Amino acid sequence: MAIRIKPLYHYIANSSISFPNLLSRSLSTTSPSHHENPTPLCNLFRRYGFPPSELPNFLKKNEFIQNSAPREIENYFKILLSLNPSREFLVSTVTSCPRVLQLSLLETWKYGINQLGIRNISSIATCNILELVSKFGLSPNDVSRRVGCLKSLGFSEATVIRVLENVPMAIMSVDDELHDKVEFLMGIGIRRSEIDRVIRLYPRILAFGVEKRLKPLLDEFGDLGFSLSDVRREVVREPQVLGLENGELSHCLEMLRSLKCRLAIKESIFRDGEFRAGYRVKLRVDCLRKHGLIYRDAFTVLWKEPRVILYDIKDVERKIDFLVSKMKFSIECLVEVPEYLGVNFDKQIVPRFNVIDHLRSRGGLGDEVGLRKLVKMSRLRFYNMYVKPYPDCEKIYGRFAEKSAVQTPHSAGMWKLFRPQKYPQTEEDVKNIRYFMESFPK
């Protein structure tokens, strides 16, 4: 006799025994998912000030955090806050260097920052130190010894903090390399008492190689005709000149010497000497390149509109930002109309654009006004074409409308010089004119 074996599910479904709904729950849900586990972690991170919108992506990139217990992560948070009691410091440190949350050495750093002998260390410097610790496995004694090397060179605490903020890898340099850079500065005439200020203003000097970067740059200055005293004066005044690439100052001076502009502008550019004028060009070229122009076009703009060299970089950036974000022109338009950077921003660019933008919005603008027409048109012509015919534009143009509408009169008595002299007519002159007119056939 064959025995029929009913499926297990049939027995469970028809049984009168009260079973928990295990089977249906196992069929409808899977085991705790990978995304359910980080929920306590998300709550922990939010509680300590981490942006909720960035947490999923952050935890996805750093899977080791998801494998850690929330209590363990919170202990790391408390250690970091003991180094700097600022949640901004905690968020920036963990975001920029998540490896600090997997450090077994973090316990040893609970009092390590205080052992460095820097009283007012900034949060940026502390964050950079922790990144070096996580990358190279440094102990507090290792970092303390390297910081002590900087102090032995005569650097003040403020200078050491600036180095840790901007070029923290400098403390990983060999002691002899740091000594060579100090000796290089002394070799161009900078006194020992001035070196600390130079490094504090431009700590990236410690990241440059002496043989491959600094000495070739000094040779270039000499080839351009600058003496060591000239170089020393400029380095002390603005240490960033040592950040010039080899050949960069030569290109800037070559462009300046080929300028074809008014003598007054050229004299103003070279007022403080060629070295400083060339460095000003370099800064403005960097500004234009930062906003999207290529190297050659940046030089072209400055050569066509040299007044930009005399303007503050913040003013130049304000004009560029207005050109791109508000006027909706591309940055390449400056190559064709460099005069835009030379005109007054508040008196010419803004009021004219406001008028054109108003006319465009109400459909009262015929042909589209390009950047060249907007900038190079004279004040009186712009007023007569786009302001005077429209009463509402008079209000937008404001006080500039009144100035444009006022015609500058000639000086008193000037009109008399252009009026032909009047001679009295005699009776004989009248007779001669009559005879002359009668001689014509009727």
Coordinates of N, CA and C in Angstrom, one line a residue, residues 421-430:
Q421 N 32.4 137.5 -39.6 CA 32.4 138.9 -39.4 C 31.4 139.6 -40.3
K422 N 30.6 140.5 -39.8 CA 29.6 141.2 -40.6 C 30.1 142.6 -41.0
Y423 N 30.1 142.8 -42.3 CA 30.5 144.1 -42.8 C 29.3 145.0 -43.2
P424 N 29.3 146.3 -43.0 CA 28.2 147.1 -43.4 C 28.1 147.3 -45.0
Q425 N 26.9 147.3 -45.5 CA 26.7 147.4 -46.9 C 26.4 148.9 -47.3
T426 N 27.2 149.4 -48.3 CA 27.0 150.8 -48.8 C 26.0 150.8 -49.9
E427 N 25.6 152.0 -50.4 CA 24.7 152.1 -51.5 C 25.3 151.6 -52.8
E428 N 26.6 151.8 -52.9 CA 27.3 151.4 -54.1 C 27.3 149.8 -54.2
D429 N 27.4 149.2 -53.0 CA 27.4 147.7 -53.0 C 26.0 147.2 -53.4
V430 N 24.9 147.9 -53.0 CA 23.6 147.5 -53.4 C 23.3 147.7 -54.9

